[in-house]
Amino acid sequence: MSPLAMVLALLASAVVMFALNRPRMDVVAVIMMVALPMTGVISMSEALVGLSDPNIVLIAALFVIGEALVRTGVAQRLGDWLSARAGASEARLIFLLMVIVAGVGSFMSSTGVVAIFIPIVMRIARKADIPAGRLMMPLSVAALISGMMTLVATAPNLVVHSELLRQGHEGFGFFAFTPFGVPILVLAILYMLMARRSLAPGPAPALPERAALAGWVADYDLAEREHRLRLRPESDLVGQRLDALDLRSSAGINIIAIERGSRFRRKLIHPGAATVLAASDILLIDQRDRGDDKGFDLEGFALAHDLIPLSVSGQWFTDTAHEIGMAQIIVPPTSRLIGKTITQARFRSTYDLSVIGMKHGTRPVADSVIDDPLRAGDTLLTVGPWRAVRKLADERRDLVLLDLPAESDEAVPARHSAPLAVGVLLVVVLLMVWGVMPNVQAALLGCLLLGLFRCIDMAGAYRSIHWQSLILIVGMLPFSLALQRTGGVEIAAQALLGALDGASPRLVLAAIFAVTGLLGLFISNTATAVLMAPVALAIASALDASPYPFAMTVALAASAAFMTPVSSPVNTLVVGPGNYRFVDFLRIGVPFAVICMAASVALVPLLLPF
């Protein structure tokens, strides 16, 4: 078997596995990295060259920057603004939704943008009494078109850009895609406004109502036990460490949180043993019986220590839900905590959460929950920082996360750093636009600044990177080199030119767009760009034409993955919430893909002459 035949056989097997989605796409990519060197066409070092590609690092850095925008609530605030502006107008809602999603997706992962906006859109749809199916496909289409806005908006753009550089050309500028993306976005908005009546084949599945924090306060009989106390400047508690006061054993008080004023705002402090109380601090306390006959005298305690009692209610927990969270957890039969009290289990020290409510079955425990031995099946209501609540979700042996309140969807860990996150994003974009430093260096600098300003932590940064996408690109890049060495790229280019013998360059662009789109029905748009970019550049060379219009056509076609729910993860995400069928994407996506092809063939030669 010739080397070309072996490479083509591997490529065909990869396409089949991609289409079947067995095994996973990243596993297929690793298989190809191992198999291609066995053909003798490329070496193992060349098969791994994608790991050192600056664009791979750039994509990873962009995932981190996108996660910072989520953690600081920037994307969520855009959603809140969208809800307020759109009101009950469906047309205005679709227009604003698509504009915002396309804008945000220009600087972060389109998949991440859709994941952020799905709950926002579902909430808006319920509020405006609009079928979610009318909004979910405009959401996915706008997210895909966001890939046509900037160089860093989607992986296929960077793949095409990298191929240009590898063949000795200059590559695309940061906003080179924008003149094509904006008109296509306008066409998409008009198309969706006309097609929206057919976008809802049936009612979206109803989401179960989730409990709110105020509801949990009532369920666990907390209204009479939770109190807020402000420290007067002359209070004897000012300047004292919590471990020295030992209020838990001396007064039956468990301090859940401390509200402390700063120069510009009040912030919530999660108390620890070394926390020192300051004047004007507000203590959120959970009242406990001391175990004697006297019980707890709130007024007497406040008077003795110069404290001012303040009101607290379920609404207080709702208002502070961005900073302090709640979670219901259950004690499984296999838990090592069974038979231990909350104090004996060192619950607060271990999990960084305070237990403020307990149920034996469905019956709330009225007495001190910290001294009641845990039983299998007990439900605990915990309160503390959201980071601790999310960390608890990874616990499987001793505790199982049972439920989160509705407010958890809107909680962001670093809300007050939102202006800093936006500022860092602007710095990164400006550095890329002005060419002060390489794009990857600018993105990595942005990641460091986001970490410095605590917009994201290291654990969150690593979790944000979609490793499957990176491995897919790395594994498919060697095919480009292998096909070029074996003459496969020239054969494909000549075959396409032969089929279009004597055709105009615009017709050739249409054919490249169509072939790229058809490949996208079976494999990811990133893999499609890897395969089609060298073919398009070879066609440009054969026609003695500029490579840029042909490369741009591949990039635009790779982002026009509207036709099936498996063409892109963006489409897959909206299938369930929109209650879509496979045929719905064909019915809506195929006509618009044709519109995109026509617009691209018309615009590309005007702005990028042959």
XYZ file of C-alpha atoms in Angstrom, residues 90-99 130-145 183-200 561-563 570-571 574 580 584-593 595-596:
63
model
C -40.002 38.667 21.261
C -38.452 40.397 18.236
C -36.445 42.796 20.418
C -35.368 39.897 22.600
C -34.056 37.889 19.635
C -32.243 40.953 18.261
C -30.547 41.845 21.546
C -29.795 38.214 22.389
C -28.009 37.568 19.104
C -26.056 40.837 19.237
C -42.288 32.599 25.048
C -41.546 28.984 24.000
C -37.863 28.373 24.675
C -37.521 26.763 21.229
C -37.923 30.186 19.628
C -34.862 31.500 21.436
C -32.454 28.557 21.660
C -31.634 28.297 17.954
C -31.041 32.063 17.600
C -28.709 31.638 20.585
C -26.707 28.861 18.924
C -26.615 30.603 15.529
C -25.314 33.829 17.093
C -22.677 31.881 19.017
C -21.467 30.225 15.804
C -21.410 33.569 13.967
C -23.136 41.433 7.668
C -23.729 37.716 8.244
C -24.967 38.488 11.773
C -27.402 41.044 10.340
C -28.653 38.446 7.861
C -28.985 35.905 10.682
C -31.070 38.271 12.803
C -33.412 39.018 9.898
C -33.644 35.302 9.061
C -34.430 34.312 12.639
C -37.042 37.041 13.002
C -38.813 35.664 9.943
C -38.375 32.004 10.896
C -39.074 32.306 14.616
C -42.664 31.069 14.357
C -41.376 27.710 13.128
C -38.600 27.481 15.715
C -40.791 25.956 18.436
C -22.027 24.749 11.230
C -25.775 25.320 11.423
C -27.066 22.214 9.655
C -22.925 24.762 20.406
C -25.835 23.087 18.592
C -29.477 23.714 22.820
C -35.448 20.271 18.972
C -35.343 21.061 12.872
C -31.675 21.873 12.324
C -31.881 20.711 8.705
C -35.040 22.751 8.126
C -33.633 25.961 9.616
C -29.885 25.462 9.259
C -29.514 24.352 5.628
C -31.232 27.414 4.081
C -29.218 29.754 6.266
C -25.970 27.930 5.432
C -27.404 32.255 2.594
C -24.017 32.396 4.366
